[in-house]
């Protein structure tokens, strides 16, 4: 089955060119199928690029998925046209009465700020609490994962001496997890952050399960069964050139900016990098969506109420 997205969303052209089956809204209404409702709270500056990255991974599922784009209610993005936001995004305050089978919250370029100093922190906390009553399964990425771990478990984030930046090897620690089904014992994932959360800060009795970590960059993937969430602390969704774009942007400001680790061939930033994480990105999202599909109630009114406690 295809992914259902707004007819004129720019991501649709990219996805169709890549062979992802996209269902137009006008066609979806003809089918008597209950699609999975997935919400995406997009906190990243480049909205269109991020929409495409996540729609690509969600759209690879054999299930029909309806993607709803959500934004912080009173925050005005500086890097995306107002017309795009008005056409394709709904403020969280307008969707908070609705229910979602899955809800994804992206990273944000605010990780070096204290949580409480982020202008939309109060709404972010309300959204996280709302996921406990109106969402069946949640998935948080990078800063959003740190925010959720802080909100639900009181875990701090720590500043790094230097940016963790590049492609790093990770280990699968719990192969029996449904989220790691089919994963290699060792796999690579893009990392781009100035802060970290640490294993030593995981509260005793929290129920948090570490699924993947790196010797170099620490925690990567945690399952939070008590809150029905999966926390990915790195950027498994990144495109092939995402780190290159970040590097060239930052190097234009600071020529001493270190190269991303193990990314450019022969550490030559003029050469196109190879994508060595795409398969595991698709696998992780496929496993997550499969878990959502297998456990969510058919009746949307029961979403958030009938979740299992495992």
XYZ file of C-alpha atoms in Angstrom:
310
model
C 0.000 0.000 0.000
C 1.124 3.595 -0.580
C 1.575 6.581 1.682
C -1.206 9.145 1.624
C 0.048 12.734 1.658
C -1.425 16.055 0.522
C -1.766 16.246 -3.256
C 0.610 19.167 -3.791
C 3.222 18.443 -1.094
C 6.686 18.954 -2.679
C 7.869 15.640 -1.204
C 5.461 13.737 -3.438
C 7.468 14.497 -6.591
C 10.704 13.328 -4.982
C 9.136 10.144 -3.639
C 7.494 9.260 -6.935
C 10.839 9.734 -8.713
C 12.372 7.273 -6.246
C 9.673 4.681 -6.867
C 7.780 5.189 -3.605
C 4.072 4.667 -4.220
C 2.214 7.853 -3.303
C -1.557 7.941 -2.966
C -3.288 11.224 -3.621
C -5.991 12.315 -1.205
C -8.506 12.273 -4.046
C -7.791 8.565 -4.674
C -7.570 7.511 -1.021
C -11.140 8.545 -0.262
C -12.376 5.937 -2.749
C -10.894 3.034 -0.766
C -12.743 1.448 2.123
C -9.574 0.914 4.166
C -8.657 2.167 7.611
C -5.156 3.633 7.051
C -2.668 4.038 9.863
C -2.707 7.656 11.029
C 0.842 8.879 11.563
C 1.532 12.426 12.757
C 4.844 14.202 12.195
C 5.704 17.130 14.461
C 8.438 18.716 12.354
C 10.824 20.868 14.405
C 13.682 20.919 11.905
C 14.545 24.194 10.088
C 14.336 22.758 6.565
C 10.757 21.522 6.675
C 10.541 20.274 3.103
C 13.728 18.196 3.300
C 12.640 16.666 6.608
C 9.137 15.912 5.306
C 10.693 14.022 2.416
C 13.083 12.062 4.633
C 10.352 10.778 6.917
C 7.744 10.269 4.194
C 10.282 8.161 2.296
C 10.758 5.826 5.276
C 7.088 5.672 6.201
C 6.036 5.178 2.597
C 8.158 2.045 2.214
C 5.645 0.143 4.346
C 3.241 -2.284 2.618
C 0.466 -0.679 4.676
C -1.592 2.359 3.728
C -0.400 5.249 5.886
C -1.955 8.697 6.220
C 0.661 11.300 7.132
C -0.401 14.439 9.007
C 2.112 17.284 9.273
C 2.010 19.156 12.585
C 3.760 22.274 13.842
C 4.239 24.060 17.143
C 1.242 26.316 17.529
C 2.787 29.731 18.201
C 6.231 29.251 16.650
C 6.916 30.795 13.226
C 9.635 28.976 11.227
C 12.266 31.233 9.690
C 13.472 28.897 6.934
C 10.206 27.742 5.343
C 7.737 29.842 3.406
C 4.618 30.816 5.300
C 2.537 29.630 2.331
C 3.976 26.123 2.673
C 3.271 25.990 6.392
C -0.271 27.266 5.909
C -1.001 24.812 3.093
C 0.376 21.629 4.610
C 0.764 21.979 8.393
C -1.733 22.013 11.221
C -0.971 23.649 14.578
C -0.872 21.108 17.397
C -3.647 23.002 19.190
C -5.897 22.230 16.196
C -5.181 18.470 16.197
C -4.903 17.776 19.923
C -8.453 16.427 20.042
C -7.567 13.860 17.361
C -5.967 10.444 17.838
C -3.011 8.929 16.026
C -1.734 5.392 15.672
C 1.820 6.740 15.583
C 3.351 10.130 16.254
C 6.900 11.179 15.335
C 8.688 14.196 16.804
C 11.851 15.310 15.024
C 15.055 16.855 16.267
C 15.490 20.621 16.553
C 18.477 23.016 16.437
C 18.063 23.975 20.105
C 20.019 21.243 21.840
C 22.664 23.570 23.310
C 19.966 25.530 25.138
C 18.526 24.426 28.486
C 15.193 22.733 27.886
C 13.364 25.415 29.832
C 14.934 28.180 27.676
C 13.404 26.827 24.449
C 10.563 29.161 23.473
C 8.095 26.322 22.880
C 9.140 24.121 25.817
C 5.792 24.464 27.611
C 3.901 23.324 24.528
C 6.433 20.547 23.958
C 5.716 19.237 27.450
C 1.974 19.344 26.774
C 2.502 17.471 23.519
C 4.534 14.766 25.240
C 1.809 14.353 27.869
C -0.833 14.306 25.113
C 0.940 11.375 23.424
C 0.077 9.341 26.506
C -3.660 9.704 25.933
C -4.119 10.290 22.183
C -1.278 8.330 20.534
C -0.735 4.590 20.375
C 3.024 4.603 19.724
C 5.504 7.487 19.743
C 8.888 7.889 18.046
C 11.237 10.723 19.007
C 14.390 11.778 17.165
C 17.596 13.456 18.451
C 16.662 16.561 20.528
C 13.067 15.369 20.837
C 14.377 12.091 22.275
C 16.456 14.020 24.796
C 13.429 16.166 25.616
C 11.190 13.137 26.163
C 13.766 11.412 28.375
C 14.101 14.601 30.406
C 10.353 15.156 30.658
C 9.348 11.608 31.536
C 12.436 10.427 33.420
C 14.294 13.551 34.561
C 17.391 12.608 32.559
C 19.798 15.513 31.924
C 21.649 16.226 28.713
C 25.374 16.924 28.836
C 27.426 19.239 26.653
C 30.120 17.556 24.582
C 33.661 18.927 24.304
C 33.319 18.692 20.512
C 30.417 17.998 18.205
C 29.657 14.312 17.644
C 29.561 14.479 13.875
C 29.846 11.730 11.305
C 28.991 8.112 10.645
C 29.548 5.900 13.683
C 29.365 2.181 14.253
C 26.699 0.936 16.663
C 25.936 -2.392 18.314
C 22.584 -4.122 18.578
C 22.191 -4.919 22.286
C 18.779 -6.605 22.302
C 18.346 -8.587 19.063
C 15.089 -10.047 20.390
C 13.463 -6.601 20.307
C 10.814 -6.316 17.574
C 12.337 -2.951 16.669
C 15.700 -4.588 15.862
C 14.295 -7.486 13.862
C 16.640 -8.123 10.930
C 19.354 -5.750 12.179
C 23.013 -6.634 11.799
C 25.018 -7.033 15.003
C 27.028 -3.991 13.908
C 25.637 -1.104 11.856
C 26.342 2.547 11.054
C 24.149 5.591 11.729
C 24.676 9.340 11.160
C 25.298 11.373 14.313
C 25.128 15.163 14.515
C 24.791 16.685 17.981
C 26.547 18.820 20.571
C 25.036 17.079 23.591
C 24.372 13.595 24.888
C 22.361 11.626 27.396
C 24.246 8.989 29.325
C 23.623 5.422 30.415
C 24.632 6.345 33.949
C 21.647 8.720 34.134
C 19.025 6.110 33.253
C 16.900 5.930 36.437
C 16.669 2.612 38.232
C 13.222 1.176 37.761
C 12.416 3.399 34.765
C 11.857 0.416 32.505
C 14.010 2.008 29.791
C 15.746 -0.547 27.579
C 18.901 0.321 25.663
C 18.578 -1.273 22.231
C 21.653 0.162 20.495
C 24.745 2.143 21.417
C 28.166 3.151 20.117
C 31.571 2.975 21.821
C 32.294 6.446 20.427
C 28.995 8.305 20.777
C 27.140 6.388 23.474
C 23.394 5.787 23.612
C 21.579 5.555 20.305
C 18.213 3.810 20.622
C 16.104 3.346 23.735
C 12.718 1.730 24.182
C 10.409 3.299 26.758
C 7.654 0.706 27.272
C 6.025 2.610 30.126
C 5.345 5.533 27.798
C 4.891 3.499 24.594
C 7.744 5.358 22.923
C 10.937 4.667 21.011
C 13.751 7.202 21.352
C 16.330 7.510 18.548
C 19.101 9.863 19.674
C 20.749 10.105 16.253
C 19.643 10.849 12.682
C 18.852 7.546 11.036
C 16.493 9.434 8.677
C 19.238 11.591 7.105
C 19.738 11.725 3.348
C 23.075 10.791 1.792
C 24.186 14.425 1.664
C 22.662 15.740 4.910
C 25.957 15.736 6.822
C 27.734 17.252 3.813
C 25.219 20.086 3.743
C 25.789 20.690 7.468
C 29.551 20.573 7.065
C 29.723 23.001 4.125
C 27.320 25.379 5.862
C 29.379 25.420 9.059
C 32.761 25.439 7.273
C 31.731 28.587 5.409
C 31.519 30.251 8.832
C 34.442 28.459 10.479
C 37.049 27.014 8.062
C 38.490 25.017 10.968
C 35.284 22.995 11.235
C 36.328 19.305 11.526
C 35.203 16.915 8.835
C 32.427 14.482 9.740
C 33.975 11.210 10.877
C 34.146 8.331 8.358
C 31.861 10.102 5.901
C 33.568 11.647 2.870
C 35.583 9.162 0.750
C 39.261 9.587 1.710
C 38.146 12.555 3.867
C 37.792 14.615 0.706
C 34.813 16.977 1.131
C 34.607 17.507 -2.628
C 33.625 13.859 -3.141
C 30.094 12.561 -2.783
C 29.663 10.331 0.293
C 28.170 6.849 0.162
C 25.026 5.996 2.095
C 25.795 3.077 4.441
C 22.778 3.418 6.744
C 19.812 3.484 4.353
C 18.877 -0.171 4.821
C 18.827 0.060 8.603
C 16.812 3.276 8.485
C 14.147 1.527 6.412
C 14.309 -1.528 8.643
C 13.832 0.465 11.835
C 10.814 2.333 10.474
C 9.349 -0.836 8.984
C 9.661 -2.579 12.343
C 8.139 0.385 14.184
C 5.195 0.709 11.804
C 4.635 -3.053 11.933
C 4.484 -2.864 15.742
C 2.007 0.022 15.504
C -0.132 -1.930 13.031
C -0.074 -5.156 15.056
C -1.103 -3.526 18.329
C -3.253 -0.467 17.575
C -7.036 -0.783 17.958
C -9.181 -0.670 14.838
C -11.532 1.819 16.466
C -9.731 5.169 16.464
C -11.738 6.202 19.536
C -9.851 3.524 21.482
C -6.377 4.744 20.447
C -4.453 5.718 23.557
C -6.833 3.711 25.721
C -6.326 0.123 24.566
C -2.516 0.115 24.513
C -0.863 -2.943 25.921
C 1.337 -2.458 28.973
C 4.349 -4.315 27.609
